[in-house]
Amino acid sequence: PFLATPEAAKAMAQEVATWPEKYGCDGIDMDIESGAGDASGVGSNVVVFMQALREANPDMIITQPVFGYPQVAAENAATNAACDADGSFNGLIDSVGIMVYEGTQALDYVKNYAEATDQWDGFPITCDIPSTGVIVGMGGNAAESDILSMADSVKAGDLGGIMVWYASVIDADKQDVAFQYGPTDDATESKDTTGGDWAEALTRME
């Protein structure tokens, strides 16, 4: 496991730094959730990994998914490491994505990251992420009214955007989904959502 030791984390960072050239990706999403994310040493080693990756390939995008309420050691460590000792944002991560996908409920948790230092004493997050670095989650099967309402709220709050869970990739040859976690939350197959709703949301957020 690449987060078992600092040495393994650094070695993996060197490999990941080559992925944009090898695979055409532009970044990495550090989705290490409950279980693995709470193992001993993982929190500090995920920070080592990110720091090494930033050094090896500064142009790569690093995003950190988080629950509405911060509760996973690795996620908290990565988020907190994005601020220096004086509280200034250092850009170790480019954004946090709030993994709340019911309606527009993710908006209720923005304060836990954008205004973390205003929460109660002992709050797990000690770094205020700039609002433009906070991305709110939304289900791929969201209704049109929720999609457009969320887009307006993102614009008004100067947030970073909407993280959709999820939309399948279409196989151009077969004109069918190439792979799918399941149809329930898939924007590609939802009967309540059309591409036009998401396109309008993008226009509203510009």
Short mmCIF file of C-alpha atoms in Angstrom, two decimals:
data_model
loop_
_atom_site.label_atom_id
_atom_site.label_comp_id
_atom_site.label_asym_id
_atom_site.label_seq_id
_atom_site.Cartn_x
_atom_site.Cartn_y
_atom_site.Cartn_z
CA PRO A 1 0.00 0.00 0.00
CA PHE A 2 1.47 3.31 -1.07
CA LEU A 3 0.33 5.15 2.06
CA ALA A 4 1.84 2.64 4.50
CA THR A 5 5.14 4.54 4.81
CA PRO A 6 6.52 7.94 3.82
CA GLU A 7 8.97 6.21 1.48
CA ALA A 8 6.19 4.34 -0.33
CA ALA A 9 4.17 7.56 -0.59
CA LYS A 10 7.08 9.41 -2.18
CA ALA A 11 7.75 6.59 -4.63
CA MET A 12 4.10 6.50 -5.68
CA ALA A 13 4.10 10.26 -6.16
CA GLN A 14 6.93 9.93 -8.67
CA GLU A 15 4.89 7.38 -10.62
CA VAL A 16 1.66 9.39 -10.50
CA ALA A 17 3.53 12.47 -11.70
CA THR A 18 4.01 10.69 -15.05
CA TRP A 19 0.32 9.89 -15.55
CA PRO A 20 -0.62 13.04 -17.48
CA GLU A 21 1.96 12.19 -20.13
CA LYS A 22 1.16 8.46 -20.07
CA TYR A 23 -2.62 8.58 -19.90
CA GLY A 24 -3.69 12.12 -20.74
CA CYS A 25 -5.18 12.90 -17.33
CA ASP A 26 -4.83 16.32 -15.73
CA GLY A 27 -4.91 15.40 -12.06
CA ILE A 28 -5.80 12.98 -9.28
CA ASP A 29 -8.77 12.72 -6.93
CA MET A 30 -7.67 11.54 -3.48
CA ASP A 31 -10.81 9.61 -2.55
CA ILE A 32 -9.56 7.71 0.49
CA GLU A 33 -12.59 7.16 2.68
CA SER A 34 -13.46 5.47 5.98
CA GLY A 35 -11.46 2.36 6.74
CA ALA A 36 -8.30 2.87 4.72
CA GLY A 37 -8.46 6.59 5.41
CA ASP A 38 -8.42 6.03 9.16
CA ALA A 39 -5.54 3.52 9.28
CA SER A 40 -2.53 4.39 11.37
CA GLY A 41 -0.13 6.76 9.62
CA VAL A 42 -2.27 7.24 6.53
CA GLY A 43 -3.09 10.86 7.36
CA SER A 44 0.52 11.99 7.54
CA ASN A 45 1.55 9.84 4.59
CA VAL A 46 -1.16 11.22 2.31
CA VAL A 47 0.30 14.67 2.99
CA VAL A 48 3.79 13.36 2.15
CA PHE A 49 2.37 11.95 -1.08
CA MET A 50 0.71 15.22 -2.06
CA GLN A 51 3.78 17.29 -1.26
CA ALA A 52 6.00 14.98 -3.31
CA LEU A 53 3.50 15.02 -6.19
CA ARG A 54 3.34 18.83 -6.13
CA GLU A 55 7.13 18.94 -6.33
CA ALA A 56 7.36 16.34 -9.10
CA ASN A 57 4.56 17.77 -11.25
CA PRO A 58 3.32 21.18 -10.08
CA ASP A 59 0.77 21.39 -12.88
CA MET A 60 -1.26 18.37 -11.77
CA ILE A 61 -4.64 19.08 -10.22
CA ILE A 62 -5.10 17.54 -6.76
CA THR A 63 -8.67 17.32 -5.45
CA GLN A 64 -9.75 16.07 -2.04
CA PRO A 65 -13.24 14.58 -1.64
CA VAL A 66 -14.71 15.09 1.83
CA PHE A 67 -17.87 14.15 3.68
CA GLY A 68 -20.23 16.93 4.70
CA TYR A 69 -18.98 16.65 8.24
CA PRO A 70 -15.19 16.01 8.37
CA GLN A 71 -14.71 12.51 9.78
CA VAL A 72 -11.92 10.67 7.93
CA ALA A 73 -8.36 11.10 9.21
CA ALA A 74 -6.70 11.14 5.79
CA GLU A 75 -9.19 13.64 4.36
CA ASN A 76 -8.82 15.91 7.39
CA ALA A 77 -5.02 15.74 7.28
CA ALA A 78 -4.89 16.64 3.59
CA THR A 79 -7.33 19.52 4.03
CA ASN A 80 -5.53 20.91 7.06
CA ALA A 81 -2.15 20.65 5.33
CA ALA A 82 -3.44 23.07 2.69
CA CYS A 83 -2.82 25.93 5.13
CA ASP A 84 0.50 27.13 6.52
CA ALA A 85 1.06 27.81 10.21
CA ASP A 86 -0.19 31.39 9.84
CA GLY A 87 -3.45 30.14 8.35
CA SER A 88 -2.72 31.20 4.79
CA PHE A 89 -3.83 28.83 2.02
CA ASN A 90 -0.80 27.19 0.38
CA GLY A 91 -2.50 25.38 -2.49
CA LEU A 92 -1.38 21.85 -1.59
CA ILE A 93 -4.82 20.80 -2.81
CA ASP A 94 -6.75 22.62 -5.51
CA SER A 95 -10.18 21.93 -4.09
CA VAL A 96 -12.34 19.91 -1.75
CA GLY A 97 -15.43 18.18 -3.15
CA ILE A 98 -18.30 17.71 -0.72
CA MET A 99 -19.66 14.18 -1.12
CA VAL A 100 -23.29 14.95 -0.37
CA TYR A 101 -25.50 14.12 -3.33
CA GLU A 102 -29.11 14.60 -2.23
CA GLY A 103 -30.72 17.61 -3.87
CA THR A 104 -28.86 20.78 -2.92
CA GLN A 105 -27.95 19.59 0.58
CA ALA A 106 -24.19 19.88 -0.03
CA LEU A 107 -24.60 23.64 0.32
CA ASP A 108 -25.34 23.13 4.03
CA TYR A 109 -21.79 21.89 4.57
CA VAL A 110 -19.79 24.52 2.71
CA LYS A 111 -19.13 26.35 5.97
CA ASN A 112 -17.30 23.31 7.36
CA TYR A 113 -14.50 23.96 4.87
CA ALA A 114 -14.77 27.58 3.69
CA GLU A 115 -15.35 28.85 7.25
CA ALA A 116 -13.77 26.06 9.26
CA THR A 117 -11.95 28.37 11.67
CA ASP A 118 -15.26 29.96 12.64
CA GLN A 119 -16.65 26.64 13.90
CA TRP A 120 -16.43 25.40 17.47
CA ASP A 121 -13.17 24.82 19.36
CA GLY A 122 -11.69 21.45 18.47
CA PHE A 123 -13.35 21.34 15.05
CA PRO A 124 -11.46 18.78 12.90
CA ILE A 125 -10.70 21.24 10.08
CA THR A 126 -8.34 24.09 10.93
CA CYS A 127 -7.78 25.48 7.43
CA ASP A 128 -10.19 27.79 5.59
CA ILE A 129 -10.38 26.62 1.98
CA PRO A 130 -11.07 29.55 -0.39
CA SER A 131 -14.69 29.47 -1.54
CA THR A 132 -13.53 28.99 -5.12
CA GLY A 133 -11.86 25.78 -3.97
CA VAL A 134 -15.05 24.30 -2.51
CA ILE A 135 -17.03 22.13 -4.94
CA VAL A 136 -20.50 20.96 -3.95
CA GLY A 137 -21.76 17.47 -4.70
CA MET A 138 -24.93 16.60 -6.57
CA GLY A 139 -26.52 13.38 -7.77
CA GLY A 140 -26.54 12.63 -11.46
CA ASN A 141 -30.28 11.97 -11.23
CA ALA A 142 -31.04 15.41 -9.76
CA ALA A 143 -34.21 17.18 -10.85
CA GLU A 144 -33.98 20.20 -13.15
CA SER A 145 -35.11 22.60 -10.42
CA ASP A 146 -32.35 21.40 -8.07
CA ILE A 147 -29.68 21.53 -10.77
CA LEU A 148 -30.48 25.12 -11.68
CA SER A 149 -30.91 26.20 -8.06
CA MET A 150 -27.53 24.70 -7.22
CA ALA A 151 -25.89 26.47 -10.15
CA ASP A 152 -27.31 29.80 -8.99
CA SER A 153 -26.07 29.17 -5.45
CA VAL A 154 -22.60 28.25 -6.69
CA LYS A 155 -22.46 31.49 -8.65
CA ALA A 156 -23.77 33.61 -5.78
CA GLY A 157 -21.43 32.02 -3.26
CA ASP A 158 -18.37 32.19 -5.52
CA LEU A 159 -17.92 28.43 -5.14
CA GLY A 160 -15.76 26.23 -7.35
CA GLY A 161 -18.53 24.33 -9.12
CA ILE A 162 -20.63 21.18 -8.93
CA MET A 163 -19.24 17.67 -8.52
CA VAL A 164 -21.71 15.25 -10.13
CA TRP A 165 -22.04 11.66 -8.94
CA TYR A 166 -22.23 10.55 -11.57
CA ALA A 167 -22.38 10.41 -15.39
CA SER A 168 -21.32 7.36 -17.39
CA VAL A 169 -18.91 7.48 -20.29
CA ILE A 170 -20.57 6.63 -23.60
CA ASP A 171 -18.94 4.10 -25.91
CA ALA A 172 -19.05 5.89 -29.28
CA ASP A 173 -19.03 2.64 -31.25
CA LYS A 174 -21.86 0.99 -29.35
CA GLN A 175 -23.74 4.17 -28.44
CA ASP A 176 -24.18 2.77 -24.98
CA VAL A 177 -22.62 3.28 -21.57
CA ALA A 178 -19.07 1.96 -21.48
CA PHE A 179 -19.17 1.21 -17.78
CA GLN A 180 -21.58 1.98 -14.99
CA TYR A 181 -21.61 1.80 -11.21
CA GLY A 182 -25.37 1.44 -11.27
CA PRO A 183 -28.28 3.16 -13.02
CA THR A 184 -29.82 4.89 -10.00
CA ASP A 185 -27.58 7.97 -9.88
CA ASP A 186 -26.43 8.00 -13.49
CA ALA A 187 -27.04 11.32 -15.25
CA THR A 188 -26.62 9.55 -18.58
CA GLU A 189 -29.64 7.32 -17.99
CA SER A 190 -31.77 9.43 -15.67
CA LYS A 191 -35.30 10.04 -16.87
CA ASP A 192 -35.50 13.19 -14.74
CA THR A 193 -32.39 14.88 -16.06
CA THR A 194 -31.41 15.90 -19.54
CA GLY A 195 -28.11 17.16 -20.84
CA GLY A 196 -29.78 20.51 -21.36
CA ASP A 197 -30.21 21.00 -17.60
CA TRP A 198 -26.53 20.51 -16.93
CA ALA A 199 -25.60 22.69 -19.91
CA GLU A 200 -27.79 25.48 -18.55
CA ALA A 201 -26.15 25.05 -15.14
CA LEU A 202 -22.73 25.52 -16.70
CA THR A 203 -23.89 28.69 -18.40
CA ARG A 204 -25.28 30.08 -15.14
CA MET A 205 -22.04 29.39 -13.29
CA GLU A 206 -19.82 31.20 -15.81
#
